[in-house]
């Protein structure tokens, strides 16, 4: 699964939670889960708007992977969990090595037409995709006769490492601070 | 309406929306959309596998999948609304959620049409901000002003292929914008 969970429990949150009856604790955790999920959702939206380096470099349409990321909140009397599901989201926590699944190599797009499309998809679309002899990439041909030229589509690789992107998610400290604020509001609302 | 009542109302919208969303999607695409939503496959794999089971071109597949996915996002957001969230963030702001090669530039007209149709109840005339309880969101989704690409939901995406979404607006900002809420019943 391409999802992550970040533990943001703090002594202050723990102290607030422990003082409550189970039903109130469940409500508190629900408020915290809602706050964190909204914080993460907003962060991913803003991040997605400005991080399309690969698509921009290739002149391709972004896939919208982050834009479409699913953020789910769950909670009960024992705690709150916010899950973020998006391919590559784990690079928020550190470098992410990817390896081919069910194939002998990764196909890394280097042309706009290949971005967000598999080799099989291009072939089914009528595009000839081949591996030039002795080369470590897949290509197609543009033009005909003497003007025909080989255009690289994908580089083949046994593995690739996505660099750590700590800004992909809010910091743990920011999330903990938001959670604490939600907890304090919940307590104050109950005391009012 | 109290914060708790509004949160419940938003949950009801989410429940109704979930049923409506199920009718939009071609059922044969559902397992693939589920896998994509879970981050198990990427868009390239989804396109390849969808083309095998669904007789449509890439544009249509993308269109269905992304619309469905964004609806699911909004429904999850509505279902997660709590009294605390509604009290601290009483409004939404319409914002861009995704880049487009050719973005629509008519959202101001849509906003004005929806606002006019609802008497600007709980909505700003000069900012894309409205209370979560404002009828402007439903009017936007219904295509007020004659916009025929509206999906019909009171939550994003409001139009087919739209990259617009909403983000929460704090009580402090609502106060600064002059958005007035109905008196809460604390009984």
XYZ file of C-alpha atoms in Angstrom:
379
model
C 0.000 0.000 0.000
C 1.256 3.460 -0.758
C 0.166 5.076 2.432
C 1.817 6.422 5.552
C 0.925 7.138 9.160
C 2.783 9.702 11.232
C 2.664 9.491 15.015
C 2.003 12.909 16.511
C 1.234 11.948 20.075
C 2.704 14.388 22.576
C 2.748 14.534 26.394
C 0.252 17.418 26.312
C -2.190 15.556 24.080
C -1.790 12.439 26.149
C -2.479 14.391 29.335
C -5.676 15.870 27.882
C -6.887 12.533 26.590
C -6.247 10.617 29.809
C -8.515 12.921 31.821
C -11.552 12.140 29.725
C -14.158 9.411 29.888
C -14.014 6.994 26.920
C -16.929 8.581 25.065
C -15.447 12.061 25.401
C -12.029 10.716 24.477
C -13.539 9.295 21.283
C -14.992 12.703 20.454
C -11.667 14.373 21.158
C -9.855 11.939 18.865
C -12.439 12.526 16.164
C -11.800 16.265 16.365
C -8.055 15.712 16.176
C -8.392 13.348 13.203
C -10.575 15.860 11.380
C -8.121 18.680 12.065
C -5.098 16.724 10.912
C -6.788 15.370 7.791
C -7.832 18.878 6.756
C -4.346 20.216 7.440
C -2.746 17.497 5.330
C -5.303 17.842 2.568
C -4.687 21.569 2.251
C -0.936 21.081 2.326
C -1.015 18.481 -0.453
C -3.221 20.692 -2.584
C -0.811 23.616 -2.369
C 2.185 21.331 -2.901
C 0.617 19.716 -5.963
C 0.049 23.089 -7.598
C 3.740 23.919 -7.619
C 5.481 20.556 -7.998
C 5.226 19.216 -11.517
C 8.919 19.205 -12.341
C 8.915 16.087 -14.490
C 5.746 16.905 -16.414
C 6.936 20.471 -16.965
C 10.336 19.347 -18.153
C 8.762 16.968 -20.672
C 5.997 19.317 -21.710
C 3.451 16.739 -20.604
C 0.132 16.918 -18.766
C 0.619 16.242 -15.019
C -0.873 12.962 -13.822
C -2.479 14.625 -10.813
C -1.192 11.970 -8.435
C -0.898 14.325 -5.462
C -3.855 16.443 -6.461
C -5.979 13.301 -6.304
C -4.429 11.944 -3.095
C -6.893 10.389 -0.722
C -6.753 11.488 2.917
C -8.845 9.427 5.312
C -9.495 10.022 9.003
C -10.429 7.357 11.528
C -10.731 7.534 15.289
C -12.074 5.900 18.414
C -11.494 6.130 22.134
C -7.986 4.758 21.814
C -6.648 7.169 19.204
C -6.845 8.904 15.861
C -5.341 7.888 12.538
C -4.997 9.859 9.352
C -3.967 7.888 6.287
C -2.629 9.429 3.107
C -2.799 7.208 0.034
C -0.827 8.330 -3.002
C 1.906 6.674 -4.995
C 5.294 7.735 -3.741
C 3.955 9.408 -0.604
C 6.545 7.564 1.468
C 9.229 9.825 0.040
C 7.934 12.350 2.566
C 9.693 10.271 5.218
C 12.889 9.392 3.342
C 14.360 8.324 -0.020
C 12.176 5.787 -1.780
C 13.656 3.053 -3.904
C 11.371 1.656 -6.552
C 11.864 -1.590 -8.414
C 9.932 -3.137 -11.279
C 6.911 -5.255 -10.494
C 6.327 -8.214 -12.815
C 8.741 -6.725 -15.346
C 12.474 -6.934 -15.900
C 13.040 -3.170 -15.771
C 11.482 0.120 -14.859
C 10.431 2.313 -17.766
C 11.201 5.910 -16.952
C 9.510 8.313 -19.381
C 11.700 10.846 -21.166
C 9.154 12.082 -23.702
C 5.834 13.825 -23.231
C 3.880 11.116 -25.005
C 5.288 8.470 -22.670
C 4.542 10.353 -19.456
C 1.660 8.709 -17.596
C 1.396 5.937 -20.190
C 2.753 2.392 -20.225
C 4.577 0.760 -23.114
C 1.647 -1.568 -23.674
C -0.725 1.351 -23.799
C 1.325 3.142 -26.441
C 1.600 -0.017 -28.529
C -2.152 -0.604 -28.279
C -2.572 2.979 -29.440
C -0.673 2.151 -32.596
C 2.691 3.578 -31.634
C 5.662 1.420 -32.475
C 7.867 1.037 -29.417
C 11.156 -0.811 -29.774
C 14.540 -1.163 -28.137
C 17.340 -0.004 -30.446
C 20.102 -2.549 -30.629
C 22.649 -2.158 -27.902
C 20.758 0.659 -26.221
C 19.249 0.853 -22.769
C 16.132 2.704 -23.765
C 12.874 2.200 -25.640
C 12.104 4.408 -28.581
C 9.785 5.108 -31.454
C 10.398 6.448 -34.937
C 9.254 9.802 -36.201
C 9.237 10.729 -39.846
C 9.765 8.500 -42.830
C 12.531 7.458 -45.148
C 15.690 9.483 -44.908
C 14.080 11.919 -42.495
C 13.117 9.224 -40.030
C 14.650 9.653 -36.619
C 14.670 7.579 -33.472
C 12.976 9.283 -30.540
C 13.687 7.922 -27.049
C 10.546 7.289 -25.014
C 11.650 5.449 -21.863
C 14.941 4.793 -20.162
C 15.227 1.268 -18.788
C 16.457 0.888 -15.229
C 16.693 -1.924 -12.691
C 15.853 0.459 -9.890
C 15.334 4.128 -9.238
C 15.508 6.198 -6.096
C 13.048 8.993 -5.476
C 14.695 11.595 -3.330
C 13.443 12.439 0.117
C 10.890 15.234 -0.046
C 10.293 16.344 3.526
C 8.095 19.228 2.375
C 5.608 16.795 0.882
C 3.790 16.692 4.203
C 3.473 19.215 7.033
C 6.127 18.756 9.697
C 5.371 16.548 12.641
C 5.663 19.608 14.879
C 3.091 21.528 12.841
C 0.686 18.595 12.912
C 1.153 18.158 16.653
C 0.518 21.865 17.222
C -2.682 21.706 15.149
C -3.802 18.629 17.042
C -3.192 20.340 20.368
C -5.150 23.399 19.273
C -8.083 21.202 18.232
C -7.888 19.396 21.569
C -7.884 22.645 23.544
C -10.856 23.967 21.574
C -12.704 20.756 22.272
C -12.037 21.057 26.000
C -12.983 24.754 26.057
C -16.194 24.069 24.157
C -17.101 21.421 26.689
C -16.366 23.756 29.561
C -18.504 26.577 28.090
C -28.154 25.851 13.237
C -25.591 24.691 15.775
C -22.152 23.489 14.771
C -23.224 19.962 15.616
C -26.353 20.227 13.465
C -24.391 21.613 10.535
C -21.809 18.855 10.836
C -24.652 16.324 10.709
C -26.129 18.049 7.674
C -22.770 17.835 5.908
C -22.603 14.127 6.762
C -26.029 13.688 5.182
C -24.786 15.376 2.015
C -21.853 12.962 2.031
C -24.156 9.951 2.400
C -26.403 11.101 -0.428
C -23.378 11.971 -2.526
C -21.872 8.530 -2.078
C -24.954 6.922 -3.576
C -25.019 9.402 -6.442
C -21.324 8.916 -7.128
C -21.809 5.173 -7.456
C -24.194 5.788 -10.326
C -21.706 7.940 -12.252
C -18.938 5.438 -12.668
C -18.909 2.616 -15.135
C -18.965 -0.420 -12.814
C -16.285 -2.216 -14.773
C -13.850 0.553 -13.880
C -14.563 0.420 -10.153
C -11.854 -2.110 -9.146
C -9.252 -0.124 -11.044
C -10.385 3.167 -9.525
C -10.254 1.567 -6.075
C -6.696 0.413 -6.709
C -5.734 3.870 -8.002
C -7.375 5.552 -5.005
C -5.415 3.290 -2.699
C -2.178 4.218 -4.425
C -1.616 0.613 -5.559
C -1.361 1.486 -9.239
C -0.439 4.672 -11.030
C -2.368 6.491 -13.705
C -0.350 4.860 -16.491
C -1.276 1.381 -15.288
C -4.879 2.372 -14.779
C -5.099 3.700 -18.336
C -3.578 0.527 -19.745
C -5.851 -1.815 -17.813
C -8.943 0.319 -18.289
C -8.441 0.283 -22.034
C -8.664 -3.514 -21.890
C -12.023 -3.573 -20.120
C -13.673 -0.312 -21.096
C -14.272 0.684 -24.684
C -13.272 4.305 -24.444
C -10.342 6.507 -25.306
C -7.843 7.837 -22.814
C -9.586 11.165 -22.474
C -12.860 9.560 -21.468
C -11.214 7.121 -19.070
C -9.307 9.937 -17.387
C -12.428 12.024 -17.245
C -14.465 9.338 -15.496
C -11.713 8.310 -13.112
C -10.684 11.786 -12.067
C -14.250 12.975 -11.616
C -15.002 9.952 -9.483
C -11.824 10.367 -7.488
C -12.446 14.017 -6.758
C -15.994 13.339 -5.748
C -14.692 10.712 -3.327
C -12.257 13.237 -1.893
C -15.023 15.740 -1.231
C -17.310 13.111 0.222
C -14.583 11.985 2.588
C -13.998 15.574 3.590
C -17.692 16.158 4.299
C -18.039 12.908 6.218
C -15.106 13.929 8.413
C -16.621 17.285 9.389
C -16.990 17.595 13.145
C -18.697 20.219 15.310
C -15.229 21.488 16.177
C -14.195 21.825 12.526
C -17.403 23.621 11.642
C -17.034 25.972 14.607
C -13.367 26.802 13.916
C -13.693 26.840 10.137
C -17.252 27.856 9.309
C -16.683 28.464 5.613
C -15.074 27.158 2.451
C -13.089 29.065 -0.145
C -13.253 27.937 -3.773
C -9.659 27.383 -4.876
C -7.723 25.713 -7.636
C -6.882 22.143 -6.718
C -5.053 21.052 -9.826
C -3.251 22.477 -12.823
C -4.926 22.443 -16.198
C -3.457 22.846 -19.629
C -6.375 25.154 -20.416
C -8.109 26.202 -17.203
C -11.619 27.541 -17.272
C -11.665 31.284 -16.698
C -15.347 31.625 -15.956
C -15.438 30.827 -12.258
C -16.130 34.444 -11.361
C -19.199 34.395 -13.603
C -20.299 31.078 -12.101
C -19.834 32.455 -8.586
C -21.777 35.619 -9.317
C -24.590 33.639 -10.960
C -24.817 31.227 -8.033
C -24.653 34.059 -5.523
C -27.354 36.011 -7.313
C -29.554 32.930 -7.501
C -29.317 32.449 -3.727
C -29.450 36.046 -2.577
C -25.827 35.818 -1.475
C -26.877 34.035 1.703
C -23.747 33.378 3.703
C -21.536 34.168 0.721
C -19.061 36.869 -0.192
C -19.639 38.921 -3.311
C -15.990 39.823 -3.795
C -14.220 36.678 -2.661
C -14.838 33.014 -3.396
C -15.781 32.377 0.226
C -19.072 31.165 1.646
C -20.262 29.557 4.840
C -20.498 25.788 4.791
C -24.241 26.233 5.272
C -24.614 28.629 2.330
C -26.926 27.552 -0.503
C -24.395 28.990 -2.976
C -22.536 25.670 -3.031
C -25.604 23.779 -4.241
C -26.328 26.524 -6.775
C -22.750 26.306 -8.080
C -23.112 22.557 -8.452
C -26.429 22.974 -10.265
C -24.819 25.272 -12.816
C -26.696 28.426 -11.827
C -26.503 30.871 -14.694
C -27.001 28.190 -17.313
C -23.679 26.331 -17.112
C -24.423 22.961 -18.642
C -21.283 21.188 -17.518
C -22.318 21.198 -13.850
C -22.324 17.826 -12.155
C -25.211 18.554 -9.799
C -23.469 18.128 -6.446
C -23.111 20.736 -3.698
C -19.424 19.837 -3.388
C -16.359 19.774 -5.666
C -15.910 19.058 -8.465
C -18.730 21.383 -9.408
C -18.257 20.889 -13.126
C -16.985 18.067 -15.292
C -13.219 18.139 -15.691
C -12.879 20.933 -13.170
C -9.722 21.239 -11.094
C -11.403 23.579 -8.603
C -11.866 22.438 -5.056
C -12.420 24.118 -1.728
C -10.387 24.775 1.390
C -11.506 25.642 4.871
C -11.673 29.259 6.046
C -11.088 30.187 9.678
C -13.596 31.930 11.880
C -11.262 34.891 12.184
C -11.160 35.328 8.430
C -14.924 34.894 8.175
C -15.354 37.674 10.717
C -12.974 39.895 8.749
C -14.969 39.184 5.570
C -18.212 40.058 7.315
C -19.747 36.636 6.875
C -22.482 36.340 9.467
C -23.719 33.012 10.746
C -27.176 32.217 12.052
C -27.394 32.429 15.820
C -26.418 29.084 17.358
C -28.850 27.414 19.703
C -26.796 26.408 22.703
C -29.696 24.649 24.386
